[in-house]
mmCIF file of C-alpha atoms in Angstrom:
data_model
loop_
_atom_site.group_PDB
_atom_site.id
_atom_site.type_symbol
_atom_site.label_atom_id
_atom_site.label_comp_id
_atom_site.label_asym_id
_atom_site.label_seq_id
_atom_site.Cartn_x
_atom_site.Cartn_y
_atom_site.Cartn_z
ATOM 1 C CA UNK R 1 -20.671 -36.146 -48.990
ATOM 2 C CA UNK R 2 -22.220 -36.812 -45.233
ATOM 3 C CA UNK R 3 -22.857 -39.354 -43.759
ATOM 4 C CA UNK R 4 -25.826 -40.146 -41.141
ATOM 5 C CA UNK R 5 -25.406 -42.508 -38.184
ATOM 6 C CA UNK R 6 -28.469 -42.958 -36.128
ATOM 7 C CA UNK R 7 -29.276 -46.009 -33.225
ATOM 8 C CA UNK R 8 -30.439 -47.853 -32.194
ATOM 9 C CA UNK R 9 -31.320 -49.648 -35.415
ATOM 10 C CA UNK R 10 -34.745 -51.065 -33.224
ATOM 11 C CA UNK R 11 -36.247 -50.321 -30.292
ATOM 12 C CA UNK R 12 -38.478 -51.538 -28.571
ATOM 13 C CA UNK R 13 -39.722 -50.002 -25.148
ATOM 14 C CA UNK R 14 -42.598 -50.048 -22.801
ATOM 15 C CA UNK R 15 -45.081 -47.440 -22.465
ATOM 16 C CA UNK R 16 -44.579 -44.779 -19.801
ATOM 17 C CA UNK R 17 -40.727 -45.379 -20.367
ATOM 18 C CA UNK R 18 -37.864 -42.886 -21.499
ATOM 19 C CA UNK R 19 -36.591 -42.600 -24.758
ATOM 20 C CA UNK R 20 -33.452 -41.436 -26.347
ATOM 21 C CA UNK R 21 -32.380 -41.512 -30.239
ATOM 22 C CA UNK R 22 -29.228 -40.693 -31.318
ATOM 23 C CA UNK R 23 -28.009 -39.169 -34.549
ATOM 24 C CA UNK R 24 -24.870 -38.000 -35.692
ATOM 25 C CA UNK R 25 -23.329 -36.525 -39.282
ATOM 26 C CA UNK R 26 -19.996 -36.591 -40.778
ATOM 27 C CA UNK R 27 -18.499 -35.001 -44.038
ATOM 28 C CA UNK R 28 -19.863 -31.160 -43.206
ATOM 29 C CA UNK R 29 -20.130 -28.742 -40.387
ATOM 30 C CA UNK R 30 -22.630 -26.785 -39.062
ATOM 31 C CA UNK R 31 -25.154 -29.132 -40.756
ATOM 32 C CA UNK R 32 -29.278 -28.588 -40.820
ATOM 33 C CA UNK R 33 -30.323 -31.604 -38.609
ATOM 34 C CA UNK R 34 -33.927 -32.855 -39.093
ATOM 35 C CA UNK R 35 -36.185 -35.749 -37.524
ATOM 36 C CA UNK R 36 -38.976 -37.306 -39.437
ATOM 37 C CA UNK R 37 -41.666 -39.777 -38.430
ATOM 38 C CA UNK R 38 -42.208 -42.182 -41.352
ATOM 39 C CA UNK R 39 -45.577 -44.122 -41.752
ATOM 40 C CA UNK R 40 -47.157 -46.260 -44.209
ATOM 41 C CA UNK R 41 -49.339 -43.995 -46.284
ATOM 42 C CA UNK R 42 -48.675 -40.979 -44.759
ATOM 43 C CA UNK R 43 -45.577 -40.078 -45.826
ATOM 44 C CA UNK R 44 -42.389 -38.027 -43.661
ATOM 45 C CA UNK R 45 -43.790 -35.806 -41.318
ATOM 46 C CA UNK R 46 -41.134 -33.514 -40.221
ATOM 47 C CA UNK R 47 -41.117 -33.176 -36.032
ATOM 48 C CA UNK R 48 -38.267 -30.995 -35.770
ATOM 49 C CA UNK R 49 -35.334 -28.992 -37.376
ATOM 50 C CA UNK R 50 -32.398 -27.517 -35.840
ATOM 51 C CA UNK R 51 -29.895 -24.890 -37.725
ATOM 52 C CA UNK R 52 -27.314 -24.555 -35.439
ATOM 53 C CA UNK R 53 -26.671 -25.688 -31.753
ATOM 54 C CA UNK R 54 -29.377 -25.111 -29.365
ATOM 55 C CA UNK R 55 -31.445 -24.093 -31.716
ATOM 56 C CA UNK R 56 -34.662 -26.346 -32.177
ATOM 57 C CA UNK R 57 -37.898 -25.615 -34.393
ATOM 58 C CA UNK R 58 -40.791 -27.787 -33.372
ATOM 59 C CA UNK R 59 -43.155 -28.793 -36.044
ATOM 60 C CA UNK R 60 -45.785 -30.932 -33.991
ATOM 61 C CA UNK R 61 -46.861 -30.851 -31.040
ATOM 62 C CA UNK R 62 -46.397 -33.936 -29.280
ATOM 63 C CA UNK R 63 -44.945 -35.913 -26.776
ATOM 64 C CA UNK R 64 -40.854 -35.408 -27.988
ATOM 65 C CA UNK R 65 -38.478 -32.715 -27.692
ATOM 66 C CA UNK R 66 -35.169 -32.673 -29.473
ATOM 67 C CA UNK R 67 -31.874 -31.902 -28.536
ATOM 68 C CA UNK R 68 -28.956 -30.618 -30.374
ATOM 69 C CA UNK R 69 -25.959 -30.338 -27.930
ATOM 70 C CA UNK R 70 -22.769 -30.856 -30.225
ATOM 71 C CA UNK R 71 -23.028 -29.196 -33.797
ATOM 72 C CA UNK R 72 -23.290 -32.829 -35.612
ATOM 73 C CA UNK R 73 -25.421 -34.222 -32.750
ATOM 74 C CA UNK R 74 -29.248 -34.151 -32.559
ATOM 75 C CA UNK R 75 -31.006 -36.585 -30.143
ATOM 76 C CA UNK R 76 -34.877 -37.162 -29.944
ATOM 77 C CA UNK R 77 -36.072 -37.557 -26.621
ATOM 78 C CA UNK R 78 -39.596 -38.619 -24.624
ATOM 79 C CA UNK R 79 -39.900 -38.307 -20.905
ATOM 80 C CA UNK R 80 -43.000 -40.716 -20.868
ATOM 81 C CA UNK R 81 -43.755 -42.434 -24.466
ATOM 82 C CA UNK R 82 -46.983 -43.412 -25.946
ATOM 83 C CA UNK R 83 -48.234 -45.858 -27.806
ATOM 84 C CA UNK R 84 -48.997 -43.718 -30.411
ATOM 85 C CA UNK R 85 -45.066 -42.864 -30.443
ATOM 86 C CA UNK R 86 -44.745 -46.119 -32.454
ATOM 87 C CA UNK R 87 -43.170 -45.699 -35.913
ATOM 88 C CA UNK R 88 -40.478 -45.512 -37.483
ATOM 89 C CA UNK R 89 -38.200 -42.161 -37.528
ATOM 90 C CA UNK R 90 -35.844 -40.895 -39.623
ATOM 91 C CA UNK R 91 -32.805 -38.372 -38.801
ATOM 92 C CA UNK R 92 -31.697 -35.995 -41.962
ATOM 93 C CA UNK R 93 -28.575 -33.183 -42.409
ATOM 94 C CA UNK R 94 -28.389 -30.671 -45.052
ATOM 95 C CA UNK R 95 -25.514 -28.001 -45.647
ATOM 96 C CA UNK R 96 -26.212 -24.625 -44.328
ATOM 97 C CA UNK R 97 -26.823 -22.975 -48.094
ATOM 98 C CA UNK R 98 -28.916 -26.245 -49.624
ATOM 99 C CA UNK R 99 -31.798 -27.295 -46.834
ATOM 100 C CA UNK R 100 -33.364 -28.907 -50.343
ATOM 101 C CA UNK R 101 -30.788 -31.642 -50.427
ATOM 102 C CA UNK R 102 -30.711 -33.772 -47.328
ATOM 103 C CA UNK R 103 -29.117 -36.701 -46.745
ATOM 104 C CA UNK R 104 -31.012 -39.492 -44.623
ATOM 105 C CA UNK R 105 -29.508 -42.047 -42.052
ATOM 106 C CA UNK R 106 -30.990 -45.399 -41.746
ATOM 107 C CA UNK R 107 -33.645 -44.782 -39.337
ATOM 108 C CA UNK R 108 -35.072 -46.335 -35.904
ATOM 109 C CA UNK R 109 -37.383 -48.673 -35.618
ATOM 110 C CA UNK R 110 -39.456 -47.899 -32.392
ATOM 111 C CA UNK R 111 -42.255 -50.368 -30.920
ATOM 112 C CA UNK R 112 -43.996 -49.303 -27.988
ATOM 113 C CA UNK R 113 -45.249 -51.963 -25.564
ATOM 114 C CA UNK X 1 -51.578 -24.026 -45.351
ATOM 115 C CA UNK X 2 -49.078 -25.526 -47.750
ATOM 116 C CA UNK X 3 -49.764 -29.179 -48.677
ATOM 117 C CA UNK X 4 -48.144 -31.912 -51.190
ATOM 118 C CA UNK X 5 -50.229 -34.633 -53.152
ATOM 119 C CA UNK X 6 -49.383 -37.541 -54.080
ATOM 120 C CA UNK X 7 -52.795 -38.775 -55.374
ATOM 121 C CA UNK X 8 -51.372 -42.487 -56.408
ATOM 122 C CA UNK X 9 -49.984 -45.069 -53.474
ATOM 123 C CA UNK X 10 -48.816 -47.572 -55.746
ATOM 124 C CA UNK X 11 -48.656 -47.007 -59.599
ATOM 125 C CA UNK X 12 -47.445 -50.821 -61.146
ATOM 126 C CA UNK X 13 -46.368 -51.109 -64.384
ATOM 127 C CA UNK X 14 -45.097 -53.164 -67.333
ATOM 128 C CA UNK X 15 -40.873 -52.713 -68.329
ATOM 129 C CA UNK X 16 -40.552 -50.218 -71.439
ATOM 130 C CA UNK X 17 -43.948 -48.586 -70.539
ATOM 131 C CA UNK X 18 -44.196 -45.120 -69.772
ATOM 132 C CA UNK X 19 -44.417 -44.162 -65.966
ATOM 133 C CA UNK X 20 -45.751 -40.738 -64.860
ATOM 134 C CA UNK X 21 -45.770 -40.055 -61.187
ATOM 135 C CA UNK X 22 -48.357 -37.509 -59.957
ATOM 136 C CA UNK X 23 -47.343 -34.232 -57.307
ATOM 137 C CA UNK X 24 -49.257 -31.421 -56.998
ATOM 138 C CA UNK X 25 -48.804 -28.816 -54.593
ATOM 139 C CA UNK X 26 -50.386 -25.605 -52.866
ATOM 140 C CA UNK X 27 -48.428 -23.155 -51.983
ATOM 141 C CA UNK X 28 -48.903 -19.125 -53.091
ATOM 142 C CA UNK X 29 -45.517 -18.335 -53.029
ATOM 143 C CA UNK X 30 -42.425 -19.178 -55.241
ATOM 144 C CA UNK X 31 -41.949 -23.271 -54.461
ATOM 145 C CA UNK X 32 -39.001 -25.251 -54.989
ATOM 146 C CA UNK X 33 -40.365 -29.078 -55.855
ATOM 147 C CA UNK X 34 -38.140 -31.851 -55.449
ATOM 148 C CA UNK X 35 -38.083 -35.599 -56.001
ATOM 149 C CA UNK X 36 -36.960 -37.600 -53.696
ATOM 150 C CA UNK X 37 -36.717 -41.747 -53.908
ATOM 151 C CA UNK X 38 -35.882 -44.507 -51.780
ATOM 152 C CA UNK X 39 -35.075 -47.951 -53.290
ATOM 153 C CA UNK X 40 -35.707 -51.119 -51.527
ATOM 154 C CA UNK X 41 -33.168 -51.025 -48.453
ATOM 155 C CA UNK X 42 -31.305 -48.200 -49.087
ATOM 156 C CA UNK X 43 -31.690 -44.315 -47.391
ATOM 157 C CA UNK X 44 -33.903 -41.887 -48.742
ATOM 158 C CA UNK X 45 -32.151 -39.892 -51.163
ATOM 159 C CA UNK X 46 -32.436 -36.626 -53.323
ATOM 160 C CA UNK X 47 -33.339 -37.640 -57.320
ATOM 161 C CA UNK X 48 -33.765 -34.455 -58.958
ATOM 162 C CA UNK X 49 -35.297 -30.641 -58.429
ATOM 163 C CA UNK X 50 -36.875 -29.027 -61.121
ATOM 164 C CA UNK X 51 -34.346 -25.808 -60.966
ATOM 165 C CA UNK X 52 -31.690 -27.425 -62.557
ATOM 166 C CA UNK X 53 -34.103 -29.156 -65.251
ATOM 167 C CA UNK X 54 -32.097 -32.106 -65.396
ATOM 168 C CA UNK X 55 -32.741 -35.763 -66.370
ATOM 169 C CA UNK X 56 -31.348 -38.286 -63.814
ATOM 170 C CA UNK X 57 -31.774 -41.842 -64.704
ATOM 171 C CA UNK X 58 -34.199 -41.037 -67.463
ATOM 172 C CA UNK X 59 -36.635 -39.214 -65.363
ATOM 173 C CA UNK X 60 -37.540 -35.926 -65.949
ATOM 174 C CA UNK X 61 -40.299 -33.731 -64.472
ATOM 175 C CA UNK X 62 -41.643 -29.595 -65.246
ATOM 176 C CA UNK X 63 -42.896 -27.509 -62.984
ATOM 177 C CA UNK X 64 -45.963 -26.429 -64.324
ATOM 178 C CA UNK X 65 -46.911 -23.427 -61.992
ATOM 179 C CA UNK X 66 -50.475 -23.432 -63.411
ATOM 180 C CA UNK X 67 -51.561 -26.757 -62.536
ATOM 181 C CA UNK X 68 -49.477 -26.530 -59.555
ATOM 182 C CA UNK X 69 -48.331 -29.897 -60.189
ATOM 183 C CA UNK X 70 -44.747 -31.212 -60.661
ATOM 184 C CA UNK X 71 -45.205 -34.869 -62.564
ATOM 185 C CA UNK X 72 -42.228 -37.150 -62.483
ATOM 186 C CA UNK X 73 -42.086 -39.180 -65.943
ATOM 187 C CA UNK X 74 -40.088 -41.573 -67.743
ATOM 188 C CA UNK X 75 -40.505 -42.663 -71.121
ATOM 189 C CA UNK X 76 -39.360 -46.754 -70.676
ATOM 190 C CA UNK X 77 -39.471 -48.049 -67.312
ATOM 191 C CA UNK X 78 -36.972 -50.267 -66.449
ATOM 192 C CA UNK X 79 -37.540 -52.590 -63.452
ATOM 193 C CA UNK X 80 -34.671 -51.225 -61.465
ATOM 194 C CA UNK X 81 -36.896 -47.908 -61.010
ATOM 195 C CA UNK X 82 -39.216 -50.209 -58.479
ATOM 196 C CA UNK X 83 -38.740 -47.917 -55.609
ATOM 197 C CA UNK X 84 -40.963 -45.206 -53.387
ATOM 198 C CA UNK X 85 -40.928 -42.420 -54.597
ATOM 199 C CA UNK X 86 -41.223 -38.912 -52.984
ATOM 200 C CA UNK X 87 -42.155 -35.521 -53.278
ATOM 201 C CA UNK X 88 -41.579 -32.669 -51.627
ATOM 202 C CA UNK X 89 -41.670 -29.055 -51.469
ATOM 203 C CA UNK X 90 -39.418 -26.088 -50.114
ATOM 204 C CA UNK X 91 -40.875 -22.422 -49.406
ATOM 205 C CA UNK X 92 -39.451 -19.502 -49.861
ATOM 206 C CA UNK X 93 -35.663 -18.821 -47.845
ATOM 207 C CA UNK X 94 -37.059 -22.210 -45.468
ATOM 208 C CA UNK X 95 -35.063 -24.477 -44.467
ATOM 209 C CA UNK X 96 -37.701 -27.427 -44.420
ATOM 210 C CA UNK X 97 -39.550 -29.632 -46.726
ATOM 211 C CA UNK X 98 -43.022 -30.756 -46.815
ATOM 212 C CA UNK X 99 -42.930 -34.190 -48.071
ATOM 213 C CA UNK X 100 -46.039 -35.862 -49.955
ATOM 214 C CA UNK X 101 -47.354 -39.668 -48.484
ATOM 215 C CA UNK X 102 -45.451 -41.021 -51.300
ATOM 216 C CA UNK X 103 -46.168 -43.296 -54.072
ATOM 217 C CA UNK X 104 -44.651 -46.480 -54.773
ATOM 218 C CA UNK X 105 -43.574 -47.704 -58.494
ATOM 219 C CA UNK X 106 -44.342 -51.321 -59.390
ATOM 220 C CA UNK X 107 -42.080 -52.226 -62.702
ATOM 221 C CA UNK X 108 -42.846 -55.607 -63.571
ATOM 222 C CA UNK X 109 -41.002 -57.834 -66.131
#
């Protein structure tokens, strides 16, 4: 089965300052990587997906891009963050033939300042 | 545009009562529905899709394409079922879900 690293574990950062979250998967190649933004009473909302390297599907429009340089890499990344940027974000892998099962890693915590 | 319901935040219950979950979904095409669930500090993690019409842990739940809805039930609840509970949807040949907000099950002793 795979296996999701992601860190930090929490964050917290300043408004107006960088950001960079890292994920990576073991146990499959040439995974589907998602991120999700988690909050209370609203559920996952999926920000991007990625099926192979370099490729990157944006959901929402927002202030993040994503980043998938290594096939079991995928970093989410903000020049300039927002308060609003605050919440807590999850990074997910599927195999290539079964998007429907993915496998979650244990998510960032990110504060904004 | 394509949209999961989870009508219920929290449903709470008594142990060895039954639980039933609500989903519904819109979507005009042929959905997958899944159930996902996450239990109190562990990941997020697949509990059953209504293609292979299995039971897993004593939950079951139909597809009923007329209601569009895709109810997750269980006849006793058993306090190790306390959990959030998610559900979520796959269109056709994507590679995404659409999650619903989620509902979280209460099972008290």
């Amino acid at each position: 089965s795979q296996t999701i690293h992601q860190w930090p574990a929490t964050l917290v950062q300043p408004v107006g300052s960088p950001l960079s979250l890292e994920c990576t998967v073991e146990g499959t190649s040439n995974p589907n990587l998602y991120w999700y933004r988690q909050a209370a009473g609203r559920g996952l909302q999926l920000l991007f997906y990625s099926v192979g390297i370099g490729q990157i599907s944006s959901e929402v429009p927002q202030n993040l891009s994503a980043s998938r340089p290594q096939d079991r890499q995928f970093i989410l990344s903000s020049k300039k963050l927002l308060l609003s940027d605050s919440g807590f974000y999850l990074c997910a892998a599927s195999k290539g033939g079964q998007p429907y099962e993915q496998y979650f890693g244990p998510g960032t915590r990110l504060t904004v300042t | 545009a394509q949209r999961v319901t989870q009508p219920e935040k929290l449903l709470s219950v008594f142990k060895g009562a039954p639980v039933e979950l609500k989903c519904n979904y819109s979507y005009s095409g042929s959905p997958e529905l899944f159930w996902y669930v996450q239990y109190s500090r562990q990941r997020l993690q697949l509990l059953l899709r209504h293609i292979s019409r299995e039971s897993i842990k004593g939950f079951t739940a139909d597809l009923n394409k007329g209601e569009t809805s895709f109810h997750l039930k269980k006849p006793f609840a058993q306090e190790e079922d306390s959990a959030m509970y998610y559900c979520a949807l796959r269109m056709d040949s994507s590679y995404k879900l659409i999650f619903g907000s989620g509902t979280r099950l209460l099972v008290r002793p």
